[in-house]
mmCIF file of N, CA and C in Angstrom:
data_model
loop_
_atom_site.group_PDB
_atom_site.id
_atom_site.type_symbol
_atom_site.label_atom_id
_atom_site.label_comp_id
_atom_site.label_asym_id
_atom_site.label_seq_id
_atom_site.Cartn_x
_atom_site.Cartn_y
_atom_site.Cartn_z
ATOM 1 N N UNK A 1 -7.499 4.409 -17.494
ATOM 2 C CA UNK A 1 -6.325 3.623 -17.188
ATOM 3 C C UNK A 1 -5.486 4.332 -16.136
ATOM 4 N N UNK A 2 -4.829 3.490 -14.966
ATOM 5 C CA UNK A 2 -4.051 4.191 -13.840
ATOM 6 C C UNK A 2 -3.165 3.312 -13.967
ATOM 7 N N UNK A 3 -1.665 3.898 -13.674
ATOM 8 C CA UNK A 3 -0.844 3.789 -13.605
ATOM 9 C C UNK A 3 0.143 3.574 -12.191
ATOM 10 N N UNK A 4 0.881 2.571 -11.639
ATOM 11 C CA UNK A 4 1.125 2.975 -10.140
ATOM 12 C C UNK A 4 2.367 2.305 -10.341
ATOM 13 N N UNK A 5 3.082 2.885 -9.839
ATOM 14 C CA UNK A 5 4.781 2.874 -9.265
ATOM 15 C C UNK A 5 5.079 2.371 -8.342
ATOM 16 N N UNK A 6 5.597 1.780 -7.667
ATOM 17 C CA UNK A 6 5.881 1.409 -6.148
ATOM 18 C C UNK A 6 7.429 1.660 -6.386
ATOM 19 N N UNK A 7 7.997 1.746 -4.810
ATOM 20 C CA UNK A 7 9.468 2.098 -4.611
ATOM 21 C C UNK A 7 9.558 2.170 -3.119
ATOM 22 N N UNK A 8 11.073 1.994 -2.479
ATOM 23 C CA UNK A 8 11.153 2.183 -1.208
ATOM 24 C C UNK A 8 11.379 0.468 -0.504
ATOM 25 N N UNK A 9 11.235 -0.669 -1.146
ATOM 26 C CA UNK A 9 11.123 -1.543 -0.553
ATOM 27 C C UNK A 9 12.970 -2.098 -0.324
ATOM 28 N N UNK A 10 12.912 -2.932 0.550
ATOM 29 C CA UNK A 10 14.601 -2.800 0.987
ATOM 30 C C UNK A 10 14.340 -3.819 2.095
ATOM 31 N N UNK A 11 15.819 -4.515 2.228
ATOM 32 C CA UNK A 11 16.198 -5.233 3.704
ATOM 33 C C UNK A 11 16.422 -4.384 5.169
ATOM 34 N N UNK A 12 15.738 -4.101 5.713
ATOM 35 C CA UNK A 12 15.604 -4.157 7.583
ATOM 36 C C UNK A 12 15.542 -4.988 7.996
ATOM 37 N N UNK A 13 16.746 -4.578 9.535
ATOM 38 C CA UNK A 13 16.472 -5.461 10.960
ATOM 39 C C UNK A 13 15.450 -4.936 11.629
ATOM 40 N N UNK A 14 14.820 -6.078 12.522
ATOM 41 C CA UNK A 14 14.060 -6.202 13.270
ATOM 42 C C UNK A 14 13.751 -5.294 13.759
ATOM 43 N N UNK A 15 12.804 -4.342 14.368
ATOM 44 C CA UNK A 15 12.834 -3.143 15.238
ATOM 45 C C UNK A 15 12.931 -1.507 13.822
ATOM 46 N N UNK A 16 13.623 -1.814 12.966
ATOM 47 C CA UNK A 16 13.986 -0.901 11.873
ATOM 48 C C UNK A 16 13.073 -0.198 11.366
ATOM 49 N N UNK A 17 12.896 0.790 10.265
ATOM 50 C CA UNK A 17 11.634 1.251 9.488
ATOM 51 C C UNK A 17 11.797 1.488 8.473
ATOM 52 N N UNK A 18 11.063 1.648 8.308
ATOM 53 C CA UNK A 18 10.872 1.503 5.895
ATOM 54 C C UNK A 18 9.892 2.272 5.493
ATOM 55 N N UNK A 19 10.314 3.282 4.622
ATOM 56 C CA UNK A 19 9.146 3.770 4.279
ATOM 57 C C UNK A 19 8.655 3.277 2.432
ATOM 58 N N UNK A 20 7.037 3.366 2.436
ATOM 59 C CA UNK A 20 7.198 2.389 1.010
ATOM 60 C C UNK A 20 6.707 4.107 -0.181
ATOM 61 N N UNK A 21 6.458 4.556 -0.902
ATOM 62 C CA UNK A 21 6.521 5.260 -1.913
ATOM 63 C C UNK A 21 5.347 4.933 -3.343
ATOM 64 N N UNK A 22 4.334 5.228 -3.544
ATOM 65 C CA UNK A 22 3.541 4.829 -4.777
ATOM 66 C C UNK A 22 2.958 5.937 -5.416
ATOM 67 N N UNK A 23 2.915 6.087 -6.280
ATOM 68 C CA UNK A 23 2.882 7.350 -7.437
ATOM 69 C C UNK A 23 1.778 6.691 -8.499
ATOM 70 N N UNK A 24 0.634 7.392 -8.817
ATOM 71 C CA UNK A 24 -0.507 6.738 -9.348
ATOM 72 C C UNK A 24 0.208 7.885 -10.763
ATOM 73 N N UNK A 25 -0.471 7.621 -12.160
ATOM 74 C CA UNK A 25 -0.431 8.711 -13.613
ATOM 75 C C UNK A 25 -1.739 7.860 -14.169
ATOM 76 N N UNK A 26 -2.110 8.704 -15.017
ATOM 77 C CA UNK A 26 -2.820 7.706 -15.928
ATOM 78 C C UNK A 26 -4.051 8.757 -15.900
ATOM 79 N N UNK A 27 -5.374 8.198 -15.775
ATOM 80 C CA UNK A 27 -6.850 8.735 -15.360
ATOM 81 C C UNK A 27 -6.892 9.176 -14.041
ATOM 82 N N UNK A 28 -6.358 9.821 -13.190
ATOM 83 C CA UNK A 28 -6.035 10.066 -11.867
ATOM 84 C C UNK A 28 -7.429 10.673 -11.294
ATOM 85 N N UNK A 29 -8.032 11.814 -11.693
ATOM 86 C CA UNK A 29 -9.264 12.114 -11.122
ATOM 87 C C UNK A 29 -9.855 10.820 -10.514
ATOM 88 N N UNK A 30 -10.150 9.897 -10.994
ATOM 89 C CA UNK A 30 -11.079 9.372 -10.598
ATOM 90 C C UNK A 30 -10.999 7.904 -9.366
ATOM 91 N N UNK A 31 -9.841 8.190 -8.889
ATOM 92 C CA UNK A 31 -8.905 7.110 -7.728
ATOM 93 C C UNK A 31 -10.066 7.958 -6.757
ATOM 94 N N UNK A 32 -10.873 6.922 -5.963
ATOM 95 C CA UNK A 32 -11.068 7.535 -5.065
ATOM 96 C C UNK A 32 -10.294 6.898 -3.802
ATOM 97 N N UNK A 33 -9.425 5.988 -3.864
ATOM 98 C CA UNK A 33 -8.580 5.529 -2.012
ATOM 99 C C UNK A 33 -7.367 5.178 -3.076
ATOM 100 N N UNK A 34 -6.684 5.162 -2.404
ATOM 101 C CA UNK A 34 -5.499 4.439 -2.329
ATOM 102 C C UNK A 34 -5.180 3.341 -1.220
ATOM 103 N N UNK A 35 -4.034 2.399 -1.233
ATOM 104 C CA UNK A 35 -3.768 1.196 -0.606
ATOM 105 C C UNK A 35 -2.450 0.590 -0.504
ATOM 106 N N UNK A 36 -2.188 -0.502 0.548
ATOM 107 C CA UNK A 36 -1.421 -1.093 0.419
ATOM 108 C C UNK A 36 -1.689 -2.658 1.177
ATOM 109 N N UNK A 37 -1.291 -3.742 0.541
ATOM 110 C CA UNK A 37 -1.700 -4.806 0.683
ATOM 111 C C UNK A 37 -0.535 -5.233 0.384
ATOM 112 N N UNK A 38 0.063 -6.897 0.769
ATOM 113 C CA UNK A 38 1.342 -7.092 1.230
ATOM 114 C C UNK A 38 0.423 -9.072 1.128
ATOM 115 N N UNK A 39 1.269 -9.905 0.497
ATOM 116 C CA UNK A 39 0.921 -11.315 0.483
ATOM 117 C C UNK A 39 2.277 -12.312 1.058
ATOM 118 N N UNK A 40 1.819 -12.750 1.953
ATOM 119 C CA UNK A 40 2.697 -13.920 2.731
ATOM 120 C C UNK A 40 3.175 -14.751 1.987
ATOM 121 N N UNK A 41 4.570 -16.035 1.648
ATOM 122 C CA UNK A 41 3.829 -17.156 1.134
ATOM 123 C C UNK A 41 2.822 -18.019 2.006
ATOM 124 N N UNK A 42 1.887 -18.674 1.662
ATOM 125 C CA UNK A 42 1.197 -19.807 2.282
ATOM 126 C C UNK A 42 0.094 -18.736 2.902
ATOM 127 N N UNK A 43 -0.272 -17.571 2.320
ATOM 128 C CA UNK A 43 -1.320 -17.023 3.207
ATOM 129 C C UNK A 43 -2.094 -16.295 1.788
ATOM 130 N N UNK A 44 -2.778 -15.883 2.101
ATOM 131 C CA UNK A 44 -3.763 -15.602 1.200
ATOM 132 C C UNK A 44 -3.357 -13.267 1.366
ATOM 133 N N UNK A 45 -3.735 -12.473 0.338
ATOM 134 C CA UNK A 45 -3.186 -11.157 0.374
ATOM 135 C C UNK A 45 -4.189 -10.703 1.486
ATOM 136 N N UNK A 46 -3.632 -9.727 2.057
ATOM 137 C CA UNK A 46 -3.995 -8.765 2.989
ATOM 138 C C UNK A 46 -4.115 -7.574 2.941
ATOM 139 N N UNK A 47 -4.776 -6.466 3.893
ATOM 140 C CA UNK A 47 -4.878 -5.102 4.089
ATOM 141 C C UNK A 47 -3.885 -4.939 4.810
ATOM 142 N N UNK A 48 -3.205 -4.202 4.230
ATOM 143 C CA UNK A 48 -2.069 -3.136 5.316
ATOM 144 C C UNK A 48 -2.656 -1.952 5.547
ATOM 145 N N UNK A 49 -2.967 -0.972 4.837
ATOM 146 C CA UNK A 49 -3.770 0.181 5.564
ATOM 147 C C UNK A 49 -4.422 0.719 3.566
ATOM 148 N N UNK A 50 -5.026 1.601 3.862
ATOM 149 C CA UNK A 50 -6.091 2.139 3.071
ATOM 150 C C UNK A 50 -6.136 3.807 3.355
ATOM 151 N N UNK A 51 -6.336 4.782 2.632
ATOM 152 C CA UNK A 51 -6.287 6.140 2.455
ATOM 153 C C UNK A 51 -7.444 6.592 1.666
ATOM 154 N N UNK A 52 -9.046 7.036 1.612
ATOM 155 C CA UNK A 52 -9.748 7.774 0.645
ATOM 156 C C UNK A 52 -8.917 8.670 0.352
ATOM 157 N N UNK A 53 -10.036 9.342 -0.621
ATOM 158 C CA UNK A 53 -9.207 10.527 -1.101
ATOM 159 C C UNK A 53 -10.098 12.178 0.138
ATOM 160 N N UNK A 54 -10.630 11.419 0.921
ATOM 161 C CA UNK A 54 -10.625 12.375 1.865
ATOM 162 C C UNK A 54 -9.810 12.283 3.166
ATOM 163 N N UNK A 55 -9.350 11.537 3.119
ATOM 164 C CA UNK A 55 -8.309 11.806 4.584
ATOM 165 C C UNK A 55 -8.729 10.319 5.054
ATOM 166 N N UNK A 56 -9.381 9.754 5.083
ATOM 167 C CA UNK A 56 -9.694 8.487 6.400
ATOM 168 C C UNK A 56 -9.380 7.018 5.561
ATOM 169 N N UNK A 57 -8.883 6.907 6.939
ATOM 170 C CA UNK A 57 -7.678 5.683 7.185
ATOM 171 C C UNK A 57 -8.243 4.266 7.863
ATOM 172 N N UNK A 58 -7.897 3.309 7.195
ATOM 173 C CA UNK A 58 -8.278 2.200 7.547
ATOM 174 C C UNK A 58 -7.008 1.335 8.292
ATOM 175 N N UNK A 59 -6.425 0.006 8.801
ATOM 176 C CA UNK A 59 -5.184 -0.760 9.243
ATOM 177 C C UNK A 59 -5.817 -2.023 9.491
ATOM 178 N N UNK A 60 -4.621 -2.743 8.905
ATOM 179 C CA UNK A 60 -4.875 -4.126 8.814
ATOM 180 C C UNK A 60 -4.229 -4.584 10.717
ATOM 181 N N UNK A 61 -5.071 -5.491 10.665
ATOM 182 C CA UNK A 61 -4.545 -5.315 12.647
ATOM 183 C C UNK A 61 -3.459 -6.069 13.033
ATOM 184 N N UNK A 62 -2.688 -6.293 12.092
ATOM 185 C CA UNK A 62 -1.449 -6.709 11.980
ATOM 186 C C UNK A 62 -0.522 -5.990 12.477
ATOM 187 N N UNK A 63 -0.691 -4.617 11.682
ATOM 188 C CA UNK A 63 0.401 -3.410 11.666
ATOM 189 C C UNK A 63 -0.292 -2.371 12.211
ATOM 190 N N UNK A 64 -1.454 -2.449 13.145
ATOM 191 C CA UNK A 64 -1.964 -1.029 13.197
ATOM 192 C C UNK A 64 -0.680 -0.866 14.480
ATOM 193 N N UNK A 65 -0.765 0.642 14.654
ATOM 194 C CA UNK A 65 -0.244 1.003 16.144
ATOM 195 C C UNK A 65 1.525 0.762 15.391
ATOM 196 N N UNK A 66 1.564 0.569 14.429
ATOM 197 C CA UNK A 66 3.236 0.318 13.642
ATOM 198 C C UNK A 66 3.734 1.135 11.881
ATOM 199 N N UNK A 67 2.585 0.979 11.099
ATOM 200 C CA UNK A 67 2.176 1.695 10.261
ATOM 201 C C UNK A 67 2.045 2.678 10.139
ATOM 202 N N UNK A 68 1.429 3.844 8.895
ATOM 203 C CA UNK A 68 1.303 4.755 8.822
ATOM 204 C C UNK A 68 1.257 5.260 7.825
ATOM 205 N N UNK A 69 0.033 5.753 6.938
ATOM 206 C CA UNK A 69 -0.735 5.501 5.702
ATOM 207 C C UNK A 69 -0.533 7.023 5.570
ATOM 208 N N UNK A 70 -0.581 7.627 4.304
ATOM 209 C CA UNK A 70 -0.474 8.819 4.327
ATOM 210 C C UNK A 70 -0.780 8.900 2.381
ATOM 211 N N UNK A 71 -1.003 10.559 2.374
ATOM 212 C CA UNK A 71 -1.217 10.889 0.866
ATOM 213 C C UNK A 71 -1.137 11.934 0.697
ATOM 214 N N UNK A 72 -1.250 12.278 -0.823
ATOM 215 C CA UNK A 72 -0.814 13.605 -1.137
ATOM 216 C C UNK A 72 -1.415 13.633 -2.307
ATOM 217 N N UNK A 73 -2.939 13.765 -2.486
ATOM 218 C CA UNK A 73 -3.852 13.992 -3.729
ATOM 219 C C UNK A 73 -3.130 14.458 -4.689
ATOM 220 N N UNK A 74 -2.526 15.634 -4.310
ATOM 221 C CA UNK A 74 -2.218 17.063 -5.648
ATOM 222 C C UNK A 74 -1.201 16.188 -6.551
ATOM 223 N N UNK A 75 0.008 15.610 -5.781
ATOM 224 C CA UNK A 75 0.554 15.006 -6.417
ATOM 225 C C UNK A 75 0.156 13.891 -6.910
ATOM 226 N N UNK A 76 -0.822 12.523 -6.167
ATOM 227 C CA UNK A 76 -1.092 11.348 -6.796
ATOM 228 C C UNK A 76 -0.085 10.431 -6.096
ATOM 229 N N UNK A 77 -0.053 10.844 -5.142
ATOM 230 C CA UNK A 77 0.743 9.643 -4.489
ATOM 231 C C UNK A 77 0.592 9.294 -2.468
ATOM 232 N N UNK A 78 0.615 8.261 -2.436
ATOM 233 C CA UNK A 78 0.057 7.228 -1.622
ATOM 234 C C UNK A 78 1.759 6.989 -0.865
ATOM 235 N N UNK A 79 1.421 6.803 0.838
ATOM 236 C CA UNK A 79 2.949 6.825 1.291
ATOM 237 C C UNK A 79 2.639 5.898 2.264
ATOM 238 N N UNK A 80 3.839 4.913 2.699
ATOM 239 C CA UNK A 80 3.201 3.747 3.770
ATOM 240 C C UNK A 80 4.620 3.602 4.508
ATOM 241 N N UNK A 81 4.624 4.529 5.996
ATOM 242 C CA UNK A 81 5.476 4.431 7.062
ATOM 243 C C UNK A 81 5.825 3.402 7.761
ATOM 244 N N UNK A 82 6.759 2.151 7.928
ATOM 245 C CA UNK A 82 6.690 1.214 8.540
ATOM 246 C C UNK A 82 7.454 1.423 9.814
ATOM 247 N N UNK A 83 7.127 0.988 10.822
ATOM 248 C CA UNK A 83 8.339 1.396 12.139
ATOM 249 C C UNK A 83 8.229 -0.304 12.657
ATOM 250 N N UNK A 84 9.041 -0.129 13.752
ATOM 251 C CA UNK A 84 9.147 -1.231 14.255
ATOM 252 C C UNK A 84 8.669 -2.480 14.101
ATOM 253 N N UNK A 85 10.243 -3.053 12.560
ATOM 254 C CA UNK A 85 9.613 -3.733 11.744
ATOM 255 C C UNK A 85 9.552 -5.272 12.374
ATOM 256 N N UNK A 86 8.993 -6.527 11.981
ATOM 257 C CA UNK A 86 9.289 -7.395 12.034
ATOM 258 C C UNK A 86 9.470 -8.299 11.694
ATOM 259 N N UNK A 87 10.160 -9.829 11.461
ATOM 260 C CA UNK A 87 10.318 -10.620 10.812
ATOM 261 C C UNK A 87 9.271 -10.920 9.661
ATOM 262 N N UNK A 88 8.017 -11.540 10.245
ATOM 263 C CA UNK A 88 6.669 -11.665 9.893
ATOM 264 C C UNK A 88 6.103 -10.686 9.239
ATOM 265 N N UNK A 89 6.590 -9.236 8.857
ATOM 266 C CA UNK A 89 6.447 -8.203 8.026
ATOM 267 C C UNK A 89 6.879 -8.804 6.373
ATOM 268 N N UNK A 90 7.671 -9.519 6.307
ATOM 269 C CA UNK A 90 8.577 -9.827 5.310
ATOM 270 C C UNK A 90 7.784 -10.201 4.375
ATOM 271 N N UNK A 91 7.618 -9.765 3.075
ATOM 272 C CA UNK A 91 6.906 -10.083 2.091
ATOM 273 C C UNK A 91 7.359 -9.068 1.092
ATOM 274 N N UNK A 92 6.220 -9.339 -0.266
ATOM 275 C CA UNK A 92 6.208 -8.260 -1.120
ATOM 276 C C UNK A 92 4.532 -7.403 -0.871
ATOM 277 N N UNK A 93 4.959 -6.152 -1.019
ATOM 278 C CA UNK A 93 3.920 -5.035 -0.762
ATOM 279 C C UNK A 93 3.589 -4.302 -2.138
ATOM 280 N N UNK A 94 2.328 -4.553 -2.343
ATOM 281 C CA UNK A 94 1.554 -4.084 -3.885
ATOM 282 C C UNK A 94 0.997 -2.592 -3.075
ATOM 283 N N UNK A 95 0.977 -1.573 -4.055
ATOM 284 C CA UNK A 95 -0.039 -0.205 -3.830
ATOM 285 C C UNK A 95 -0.850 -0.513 -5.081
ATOM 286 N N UNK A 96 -2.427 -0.123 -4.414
ATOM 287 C CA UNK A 96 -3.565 -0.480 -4.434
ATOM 288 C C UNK A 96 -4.488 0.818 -5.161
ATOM 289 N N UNK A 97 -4.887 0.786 -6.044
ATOM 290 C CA UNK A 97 -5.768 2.129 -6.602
ATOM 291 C C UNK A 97 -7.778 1.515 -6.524
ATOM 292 N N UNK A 98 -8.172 2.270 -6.288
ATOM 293 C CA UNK A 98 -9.830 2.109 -6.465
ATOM 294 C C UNK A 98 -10.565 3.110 -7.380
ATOM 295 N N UNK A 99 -10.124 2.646 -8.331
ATOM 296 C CA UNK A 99 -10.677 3.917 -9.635
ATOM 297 C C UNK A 99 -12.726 3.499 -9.827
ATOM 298 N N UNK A 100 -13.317 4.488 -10.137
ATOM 299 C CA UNK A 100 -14.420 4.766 -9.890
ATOM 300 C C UNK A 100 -15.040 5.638 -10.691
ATOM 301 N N UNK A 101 -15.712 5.667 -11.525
ATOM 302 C CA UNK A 101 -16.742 6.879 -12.136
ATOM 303 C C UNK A 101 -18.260 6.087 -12.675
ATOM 304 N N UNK A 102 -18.677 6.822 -13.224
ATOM 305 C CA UNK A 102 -20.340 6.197 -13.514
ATOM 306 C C UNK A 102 -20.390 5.399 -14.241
ATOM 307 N N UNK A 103 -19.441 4.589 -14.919
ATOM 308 C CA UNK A 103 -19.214 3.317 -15.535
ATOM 309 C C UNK A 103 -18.897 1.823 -15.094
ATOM 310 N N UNK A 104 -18.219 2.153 -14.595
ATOM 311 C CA UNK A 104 -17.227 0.755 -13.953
ATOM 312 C C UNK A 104 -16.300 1.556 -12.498
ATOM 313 N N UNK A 105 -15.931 -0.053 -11.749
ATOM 314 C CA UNK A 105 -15.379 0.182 -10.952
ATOM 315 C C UNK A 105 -13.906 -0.922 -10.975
ATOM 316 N N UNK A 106 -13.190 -0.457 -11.053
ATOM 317 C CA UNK A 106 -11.049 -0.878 -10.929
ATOM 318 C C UNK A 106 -10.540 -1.102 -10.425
ATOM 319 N N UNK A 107 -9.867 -2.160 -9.471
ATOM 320 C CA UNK A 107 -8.995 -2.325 -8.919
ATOM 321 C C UNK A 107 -7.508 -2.173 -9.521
ATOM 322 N N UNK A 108 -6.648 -1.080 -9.341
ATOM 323 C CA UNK A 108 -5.580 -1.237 -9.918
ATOM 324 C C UNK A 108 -4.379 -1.572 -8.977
ATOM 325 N N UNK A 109 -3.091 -2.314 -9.712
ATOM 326 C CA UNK A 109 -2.475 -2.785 -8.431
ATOM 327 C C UNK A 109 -1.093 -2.659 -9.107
ATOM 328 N N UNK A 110 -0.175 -2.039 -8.098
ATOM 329 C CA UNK A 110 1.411 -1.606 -8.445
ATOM 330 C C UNK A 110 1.749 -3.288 -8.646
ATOM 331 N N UNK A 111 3.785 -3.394 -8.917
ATOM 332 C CA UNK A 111 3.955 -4.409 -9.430
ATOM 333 C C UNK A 111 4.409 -5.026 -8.205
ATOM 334 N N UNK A 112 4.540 -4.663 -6.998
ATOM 335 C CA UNK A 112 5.108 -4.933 -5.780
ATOM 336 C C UNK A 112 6.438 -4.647 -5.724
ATOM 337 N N UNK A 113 6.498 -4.122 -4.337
ATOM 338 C CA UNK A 113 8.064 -3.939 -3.798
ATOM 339 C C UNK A 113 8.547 -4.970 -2.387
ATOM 340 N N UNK A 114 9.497 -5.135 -2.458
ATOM 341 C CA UNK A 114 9.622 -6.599 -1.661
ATOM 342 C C UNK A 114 10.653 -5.787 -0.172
ATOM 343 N N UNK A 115 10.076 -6.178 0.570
ATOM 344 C CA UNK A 115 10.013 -5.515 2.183
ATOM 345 C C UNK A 115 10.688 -7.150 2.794
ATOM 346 N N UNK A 116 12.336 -6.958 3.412
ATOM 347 C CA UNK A 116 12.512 -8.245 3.990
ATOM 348 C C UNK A 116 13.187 -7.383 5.033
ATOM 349 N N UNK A 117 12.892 -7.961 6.401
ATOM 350 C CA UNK A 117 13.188 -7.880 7.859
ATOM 351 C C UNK A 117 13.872 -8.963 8.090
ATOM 352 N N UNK A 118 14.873 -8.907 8.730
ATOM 353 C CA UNK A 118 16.179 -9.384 8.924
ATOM 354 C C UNK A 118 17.539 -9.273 9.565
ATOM 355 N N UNK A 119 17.710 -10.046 10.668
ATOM 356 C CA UNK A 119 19.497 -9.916 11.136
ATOM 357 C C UNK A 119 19.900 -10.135 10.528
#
């Protein structure tokens, strides 16, 4: 069982940055990526960016070149830099676990933090 936190989500203007915050507990060894995925209304959920637990980075091509995926194994936590935000950013943003061992495989998913861009 994994556990995930989300935090950091907040109102920005346009151009602004946000950083988002997710903290995995639980069965932790066995997360091998971490994530963040973000659902529109009227659109179906998406990749915002992706982290293994070795360093490599994936971006949804939405936000690449704006983003900025980051982690910190020791602790268990997953970090998502937003810069130059924009309207169309505006949603709620879930962090994403991929738990894994010789049994089964998990999708675990934070409760979302809600990211609104805005004058």
């Amino acid at each position: 069982q994994v556990q995930l936190a989300e935090s950091g989500g907040g109102l920005v203007h346009p151009g602004g940055s946000l950083g988002l915050s997710c903290a995995a507990s639980g069965s932790v060894s066995n997360i091998n990526a971490m994530g963040w995925y973000r659902q529109a209304p009227g659109k179906q959920r998406e990749l915002v960016a992706v982290i293994t637990r070795g360093g490599a980075t994936h971006y949804g091509t939405s936000v690449y070149g704006r983003f900025t995926i980051s982690s910190d194994n020791a602790k268990n936590m997953v970090y998502l830099q937003m810069n130059n935000l924009k309207p169309e950013d505006t949603t709620v943003y879930y962090c994403n676990a991929d738990y894994q061992d010789s049994l089964e495989l998990i999708d675990y998913w934070g409760q979302g933090t809600r990211v609104t861009v805005s004058s």
